[in-house]
Coordinates of C-alpha atoms in Angstrom, one line a residue:
Chain A
M296 CA 9.2 2.7 -19.0
F297 CA 5.6 2.2 -17.8
S298 CA 4.8 4.3 -14.7
G299 CA 1.7 5.3 -12.8
A300 CA -0.3 4.7 -9.7
Q301 CA -3.5 3.1 -8.3
I302 CA -5.0 5.7 -6.0
S303 CA -8.0 5.8 -3.7
L304 CA -9.3 8.8 -1.8
Y305 CA -11.2 8.1 1.5
P306 CA -13.1 11.0 3.1
M307 CA -14.4 9.9 6.6
C308 CA -17.8 11.5 6.3
D309 CA -21.4 10.7 5.2
D310 CA -21.1 12.8 2.1
F311 CA -17.9 11.1 0.9
V312 CA -19.1 10.9 -2.6
A313 CA -19.5 14.7 -2.9
V314 CA -16.1 15.3 -1.3
I315 CA -14.4 13.0 -3.8
M316 CA -16.3 14.4 -6.8
D317 CA -15.5 18.0 -5.8
A318 CA -11.8 17.1 -5.3
L319 CA -11.5 15.5 -8.8
G320 CA -11.5 18.9 -10.3
A321 CA -8.0 19.3 -9.0
L322 CA -6.9 16.7 -11.6
D323 CA -8.1 18.8 -14.6
P324 CA -4.8 20.6 -15.2
Y325 CA -3.1 17.2 -15.6
R326 CA -5.7 15.2 -17.5
D327 CA -4.2 15.7 -20.9
R328 CA -0.9 14.2 -19.6
L329 CA -2.5 11.2 -17.8
R330 CA -4.5 8.1 -18.7
I331 CA -7.2 7.6 -16.0
E332 CA -9.4 4.6 -15.3
T333 CA -11.7 4.1 -12.3
D334 CA -13.4 1.2 -10.7
D335 CA -15.0 0.6 -7.3
I336 CA -11.7 0.2 -5.4
S337 CA -9.1 2.5 -7.0
T338 CA -8.3 4.9 -9.9
L339 CA -5.4 4.2 -12.2
I340 CA -3.4 7.2 -13.3
V341 CA -0.8 6.4 -15.9
G342 CA 1.8 9.0 -16.7
P343 CA 5.4 10.1 -15.9
P344 CA 6.3 10.7 -12.2
E345 CA 6.7 14.5 -12.6
V346 CA 3.0 14.6 -13.5
I347 CA 1.5 11.9 -11.2
F348 CA 3.1 13.4 -8.0
P349 CA 1.8 16.9 -8.4
A350 CA -1.6 15.5 -9.5
M351 CA -1.8 13.4 -6.4
R352 CA -0.8 16.3 -4.2
D353 CA -3.4 18.6 -5.7
L354 CA -6.2 16.0 -5.5
F355 CA -5.4 15.2 -1.9
T356 CA -5.0 18.8 -0.9
A357 CA -8.3 19.7 -2.4
A358 CA -10.1 17.0 -0.3
A359 CA -8.1 18.0 2.8
T360 CA -9.1 21.6 2.6
T361 CA -12.7 20.6 3.3
G362 CA -11.5 20.1 6.9
R363 CA -12.8 16.5 6.9
H364 CA -10.6 13.7 8.0
V365 CA -9.4 12.3 4.7
T366 CA -6.8 9.8 3.7
M367 CA -5.5 8.6 0.4
H368 CA -3.6 5.5 -0.6
A369 CA -1.5 5.1 -3.6
T370 CA 0.3 2.0 -5.1
I371 CA 2.9 3.7 -7.3
S372 CA 5.1 1.9 -9.8
R373 CA 7.8 2.4 -12.4
G374 CA 9.5 -0.1 -14.7
C375 CA 7.3 -3.0 -14.0
P376 CA 8.4 -5.8 -16.4
G377 CA 4.8 -7.1 -16.8
E378 CA 3.4 -3.8 -18.0
P379 CA 3.4 -2.6 -21.6
D380 CA 5.4 0.5 -22.5
D381 CA 3.4 3.6 -23.0
P382 CA 4.5 6.9 -24.6
I383 CA 2.5 8.9 -22.0
C384 CA 4.8 7.6 -19.3
T385 CA 8.1 8.9 -20.7
P386 CA 9.6 11.1 -18.1
G387 CA 10.8 14.6 -19.0
T388 CA 14.1 14.1 -17.3
T389 CA 16.6 11.2 -17.1
P390 CA 16.6 9.5 -13.8
P391 CA 19.9 10.0 -11.9
E392 CA 22.6 7.5 -11.2
G393 CA 25.7 7.6 -9.1
P394 CA 26.6 7.2 -5.4
V395 CA 23.7 7.2 -2.9
A396 CA 25.3 10.2 -1.0
D397 CA 25.2 12.3 -4.2
R398 CA 21.6 11.4 -5.0
I399 CA 20.6 12.4 -1.5
A400 CA 22.4 15.8 -1.8
D401 CA 20.9 16.4 -5.2
G402 CA 17.4 15.4 -3.9
L403 CA 17.7 17.8 -1.0
A404 CA 18.8 20.6 -3.4
A405 CA 15.7 19.9 -5.6
L406 CA 13.5 20.1 -2.5
Q407 CA 14.3 23.8 -2.1
D408 CA 12.0 24.6 -5.0
A409 CA 9.0 22.7 -3.5
P410 CA 5.9 25.0 -3.5
L411 CA 3.9 25.5 -0.2
T412 CA 0.2 24.6 -0.3
G413 CA -0.9 25.8 3.2
Q414 CA -2.3 22.3 4.0
D415 CA -0.6 20.2 6.6
I416 CA -0.6 16.4 6.0
A417 CA 0.9 13.2 7.4
A418 CA 2.3 10.6 5.1
Q419 CA 4.0 7.2 5.4
L420 CA 5.7 5.3 2.7
S421 CA 7.4 2.0 2.0
F422 CA 9.9 2.1 -0.8
Y423 CA 10.5 -1.2 -2.7
M424 CA 13.2 -2.0 -5.3
L425 CA 12.5 -5.3 -7.1
G426 CA 14.4 -7.8 -9.2
A427 CA 17.8 -6.9 -7.8
T428 CA 20.0 -7.4 -4.8
G429 CA 21.2 -4.4 -2.7
H430 CA 17.7 -3.1 -2.1
M431 CA 18.3 -2.3 1.5
D432 CA 21.1 0.2 0.5
E433 CA 18.6 2.1 -1.6
I434 CA 16.0 1.9 1.1
Y435 CA 18.5 3.4 3.6
G436 CA 19.3 6.1 1.0
V437 CA 15.6 7.0 0.9
I438 CA 15.3 7.1 4.7
D439 CA 18.4 9.3 4.9
L440 CA 16.9 11.7 2.3
I441 CA 13.7 11.9 4.2
R442 CA 15.4 12.4 7.6
A443 CA 17.2 15.5 6.2
S444 CA 14.2 16.8 4.2
G445 CA 12.6 18.9 7.0
V446 CA 9.4 16.9 6.8
F447 CA 10.6 13.7 8.6
E448 CA 8.4 12.6 11.5
R449 CA 9.7 9.2 12.7
P450 CA 10.7 5.8 11.5
K451 CA 8.1 3.0 11.9
N452 CA 8.2 -0.7 11.3
F453 CA 7.9 -1.4 7.5
C454 CA 7.6 2.3 6.6
T455 CA 8.8 5.9 7.2
K456 CA 6.5 8.7 8.4
L457 CA 6.5 12.3 7.2
R458 CA 4.6 15.4 8.3
G459 CA 4.4 18.9 7.1
D460 CA 3.0 21.1 4.3
A461 CA 1.7 18.9 1.5
G462 CA 4.0 20.6 -1.0
P463 CA 7.4 19.6 0.6
V464 CA 6.0 16.3 1.7
M465 CA 4.9 15.2 -1.8
A466 CA 8.1 16.7 -3.3
T467 CA 10.2 14.6 -0.8
I468 CA 8.2 11.5 -1.8
Y469 CA 8.8 12.3 -5.5
E470 CA 12.6 12.6 -4.9
S471 CA 12.5 9.3 -3.1
F472 CA 10.8 7.5 -5.9
T473 CA 12.8 8.9 -8.8
R474 CA 16.4 9.1 -7.3
F475 CA 16.6 5.6 -5.8
G476 CA 16.7 2.2 -7.4
P477 CA 18.1 1.7 -10.9
P478 CA 16.9 4.4 -13.4
D479 CA 15.2 1.7 -15.5
G480 CA 14.5 -0.7 -12.7
H481 CA 11.3 -1.9 -11.1
V482 CA 10.5 0.4 -8.2
T483 CA 7.3 0.8 -6.2
L484 CA 5.9 2.8 -3.3
D485 CA 3.2 1.9 -0.9
L486 CA 2.0 5.4 0.2
T487 CA -0.6 6.6 2.6
L488 CA -1.6 10.3 3.1
S489 CA -3.7 11.6 6.0
A490 CA -5.1 15.0 7.0
N491 CA -7.3 16.3 9.8
S492 CA -7.1 13.1 11.9
P493 CA -8.6 13.3 15.4
S494 CA -6.3 10.6 16.6
P495 CA -3.3 11.3 18.9
R496 CA 0.0 11.1 17.1
Chain B
M143 CA 11.8 -13.8 11.2
F144 CA 10.0 -10.5 11.9
S145 CA 6.5 -10.3 10.5
G146 CA 3.5 -8.0 10.9
A147 CA 1.5 -5.3 9.2
Q148 CA 0.7 -1.6 9.4
I149 CA -3.1 -1.5 9.1
S150 CA -5.6 1.4 8.7
L151 CA -9.4 1.1 8.8
Y152 CA -11.4 3.8 6.9
P153 CA -15.2 4.0 7.5
M154 CA -16.7 6.6 5.1
C155 CA -19.2 8.1 7.6
D156 CA -19.5 10.9 10.1
D157 CA -19.3 8.5 13.0
F158 CA -16.1 6.8 11.7
V159 CA -14.6 6.9 15.2
A160 CA -17.4 4.8 16.7
V161 CA -17.3 2.3 13.8
I162 CA -13.6 1.8 14.3
M163 CA -13.9 1.5 18.1
D164 CA -16.7 -1.1 17.8
A165 CA -14.8 -3.1 15.3
L166 CA -11.6 -3.3 17.4
G167 CA -13.4 -5.8 19.6
A168 CA -12.9 -8.3 16.8
L169 CA -9.2 -8.3 17.6
D170 CA -9.7 -9.4 21.2
P171 CA -9.3 -13.2 20.5
Y172 CA -5.9 -12.5 18.9
R173 CA -4.5 -9.9 21.3
D174 CA -2.4 -12.3 23.4
R175 CA -0.6 -13.4 20.2
L176 CA 0.0 -9.9 18.8
R177 CA 2.0 -6.8 19.7
I178 CA -0.2 -3.8 18.8
E179 CA 0.8 -0.1 18.6
T180 CA -1.4 2.8 17.2
D181 CA -0.8 6.3 16.0
D182 CA -2.8 8.8 13.9
I183 CA -2.1 7.1 10.6
S184 CA -2.0 3.3 11.1
T185 CA -1.9 0.5 13.7
L186 CA 1.1 -1.9 13.8
I187 CA 0.3 -5.5 14.5
V188 CA 3.3 -7.7 15.0
G189 CA 2.8 -11.5 14.9
P190 CA 3.0 -14.6 12.7
P191 CA 1.1 -14.6 9.4
E192 CA -1.4 -17.3 10.6
V193 CA -2.5 -14.8 13.3
I194 CA -2.4 -11.5 11.5
F195 CA -4.5 -12.6 8.5
P196 CA -7.5 -13.9 10.5
A197 CA -7.2 -10.9 12.8
M198 CA -7.3 -8.5 9.8
R199 CA -10.2 -10.5 8.3
D200 CA -12.3 -10.3 11.5
L201 CA -11.5 -6.6 12.1
F202 CA -12.5 -5.7 8.6
T203 CA -15.6 -8.0 8.6
A204 CA -16.8 -6.4 11.8
A205 CA -16.6 -3.0 10.3
A206 CA -18.2 -4.1 7.0
T207 CA -21.2 -5.7 8.7
T208 CA -22.3 -2.2 9.8
G209 CA -23.3 -1.7 6.1
R210 CA -21.2 1.4 5.8
H211 CA -18.8 1.8 3.0
V212 CA -15.5 0.8 4.7
T213 CA -12.0 0.2 3.3
M214 CA -8.8 -1.1 5.0
H215 CA -5.3 -0.7 3.9
A216 CA -2.4 -3.0 5.1
T217 CA 1.3 -2.9 4.5
I218 CA 2.3 -6.4 5.3
S219 CA 5.9 -7.6 5.7
R220 CA 7.9 -10.7 6.6
G221 CA 11.7 -11.1 6.7
C222 CA 12.6 -7.4 6.5
P223 CA 16.4 -7.3 7.1
G224 CA 16.1 -4.0 9.0
E225 CA 13.7 -5.3 11.6
P226 CA 14.7 -7.0 14.9
D227 CA 13.7 -10.6 15.4
D228 CA 10.9 -11.1 17.7
P229 CA 9.7 -14.4 19.3
I230 CA 6.0 -13.3 18.9
C231 CA 6.5 -13.6 15.1
T232 CA 7.6 -17.2 14.9
P233 CA 5.2 -19.0 12.5
G234 CA 3.6 -22.2 13.7
T235 CA 4.4 -23.9 10.4
T236 CA 7.5 -24.0 8.1
P237 CA 7.0 -21.9 4.9
P238 CA 7.0 -24.2 1.8
E239 CA 9.6 -24.5 -0.8
G240 CA 9.7 -26.3 -4.2
P241 CA 8.4 -25.6 -7.7
V242 CA 5.9 -22.8 -8.2
A243 CA 3.3 -25.3 -9.6
D244 CA 3.5 -27.4 -6.5
R245 CA 3.0 -24.4 -4.2
I246 CA 0.0 -23.3 -6.3
A247 CA -1.5 -26.8 -6.0
D248 CA -0.9 -26.9 -2.2
G249 CA -2.2 -23.4 -1.7
L250 CA -5.4 -24.3 -3.6
A251 CA -5.8 -27.4 -1.5
A252 CA -5.4 -25.4 1.7
L253 CA -8.1 -22.9 0.5
Q254 CA -10.7 -25.7 0.7
D255 CA -10.7 -25.2 4.5
A256 CA -11.4 -21.5 4.4
P257 CA -14.4 -20.6 6.6
L258 CA -17.2 -18.4 5.2
T259 CA -18.0 -15.1 7.0
G260 CA -21.2 -14.1 5.1
Q261 CA -19.6 -10.8 4.2
D262 CA -18.7 -10.0 0.6
I263 CA -15.7 -7.8 0.0
A264 CA -13.4 -6.7 -2.8
A265 CA -9.6 -6.7 -2.4
Q266 CA -6.6 -5.8 -4.4
L267 CA -3.0 -6.7 -3.7
S268 CA 0.5 -6.2 -4.9
F269 CA 3.0 -8.9 -4.0
Y270 CA 6.6 -7.8 -3.7
M271 CA 9.7 -10.1 -3.2
L272 CA 12.8 -8.1 -2.4
G273 CA 16.5 -8.5 -2.4
A274 CA 16.6 -11.2 -5.0
T275 CA 16.3 -11.8 -8.7
G276 CA 13.4 -13.8 -10.2
H277 CA 10.7 -11.8 -8.5
M278 CA 8.4 -11.9 -11.5
D279 CA 8.3 -15.7 -11.5
E280 CA 7.0 -15.6 -7.9
I281 CA 4.6 -12.8 -8.8
Y282 CA 3.2 -14.8 -11.7
G283 CA 2.8 -17.7 -9.3
V284 CA 0.7 -15.6 -6.9
I285 CA -1.4 -14.4 -9.9
D286 CA -2.0 -18.0 -11.1
L287 CA -3.0 -19.1 -7.5
I288 CA -5.4 -16.2 -7.3
R289 CA -6.9 -16.9 -10.8
A290 CA -7.7 -20.5 -9.7
S291 CA -8.9 -19.6 -6.2
G292 CA -12.5 -18.9 -7.0
V293 CA -12.3 -15.3 -5.7
F294 CA -10.3 -13.8 -8.7
E295 CA -12.0 -10.8 -10.2
R296 CA -9.6 -9.3 -12.7
P297 CA -6.0 -8.3 -13.3
K298 CA -5.2 -4.6 -13.0
N299 CA -2.1 -2.5 -13.6
F300 CA 0.3 -2.9 -10.6
C301 CA -2.1 -5.2 -8.7
T302 CA -4.6 -8.1 -8.8
K303 CA -8.3 -7.7 -7.8
L304 CA -10.3 -10.3 -5.8
R305 CA -13.9 -10.4 -4.8
G306 CA -16.0 -12.8 -2.7
D307 CA -16.7 -13.8 0.8
A308 CA -14.1 -12.3 3.2
G309 CA -13.2 -15.8 4.4
P310 CA -11.9 -17.3 1.1
V311 CA -10.6 -13.9 0.0
M312 CA -8.4 -13.4 3.0
A313 CA -7.3 -17.1 3.0
T314 CA -6.2 -16.7 -0.7
I315 CA -4.2 -13.6 0.3
Y316 CA -2.6 -15.5 3.2
E317 CA -1.6 -18.4 0.9
S318 CA -0.2 -15.8 -1.6
F319 CA 1.9 -14.2 1.2
T320 CA 3.2 -17.4 2.8
R321 CA 3.8 -19.7 -0.2
F322 CA 5.7 -17.4 -2.6
G323 CA 9.1 -15.8 -2.3
P324 CA 11.9 -17.5 -0.3
P325 CA 10.8 -19.0 3.0
D326 CA 13.2 -16.7 4.9
G327 CA 13.2 -13.9 2.3
H328 CA 11.9 -10.3 2.5
V329 CA 8.3 -10.4 1.1
T330 CA 5.7 -7.6 1.4
L331 CA 2.1 -7.0 0.4
D332 CA 0.4 -3.8 -0.4
L333 CA -3.3 -4.7 0.3
T334 CA -6.6 -2.8 0.1
L335 CA -9.9 -4.2 1.2
S336 CA -13.3 -2.6 0.4
A337 CA -16.9 -3.3 1.3
N338 CA -20.3 -1.7 0.5
S339 CA -18.9 0.7 -2.1
P340 CA -21.5 2.6 -4.1
S341 CA -19.2 2.9 -7.1
P342 CA -19.7 0.8 -10.3
R343 CA -17.3 -2.0 -10.6

């Protein structure tokens, strides 16, 4: 199953290039488990979800700890039928099946192990399950998991907003992505992260 | 049918607040046909597609003409079953049905009327059709439309990249959003725009 993300890091400052280049060092511990390609609009990272989510967390946290207002967008996908299979994507664990309520409970249990980073962030995500009916039941499962996660902020039109330490926030998004939708199905996330915004909430 | 977008404008400069505030004037001609709500991570614009796409084009073009590196992300949706219906969203035209080939031809004909803005941009989009099977046929229809649009740049994993004047680029994205997927179905776009990037393509 092919999985990965197109990610873009946006520091709102004149020296945005330096902030991005400095933050990229945070990807070094993951590079041997990812395929990475960059152009002028986004960077592709191909790998299994248990590698791409910590990699995104550490990249964004590194940029956020500069104190600048930074955001990151990620288009995350697994199981896309149009993509070639790639051994680097093989997840280390089997995606769970079973009733939505059980998957929420198991996801919440897994969140207990999420490390803290010391960096507060906001996030909002849209979860999409493609090529099958019943997608709203899975979306409501994701929303229920997030509501109980401890990092829920509020529902919004088209998306759900989270806020808290980057560790539990990204762990909650990882659980949302991997526990909902069919294990081998086509599932995507439209994800935005934000730190140090001067705007009112 | 509820339709709208969560949009975020990101100027990569120290005076990002001023660039955003100045660009917001570009929304004035559309405000009476949109419902707008802002928080610290995105701005919701609710309205029919034929209003939200020109509004996004003019907002982004206004920011891009400062010459700063600016990007914009939009999570665009129509027909989401979880959203209340809203009279402000009613489109002025009936969404088309029929064979994919006919919709591509009609979309390309409509693109002939796209105005030029004088501002070059890059864009990448992921088209999602939810709650139904056959989504890849509609996605391939979108890709074929974009390939023939005159503003196609290249395919990428998880998305398709466009480049050209903001007028035809946004018109192509509008045609992709409104001519594919069921007329009353749940369809979303994960869209990124970029201008004045210093990065190699």
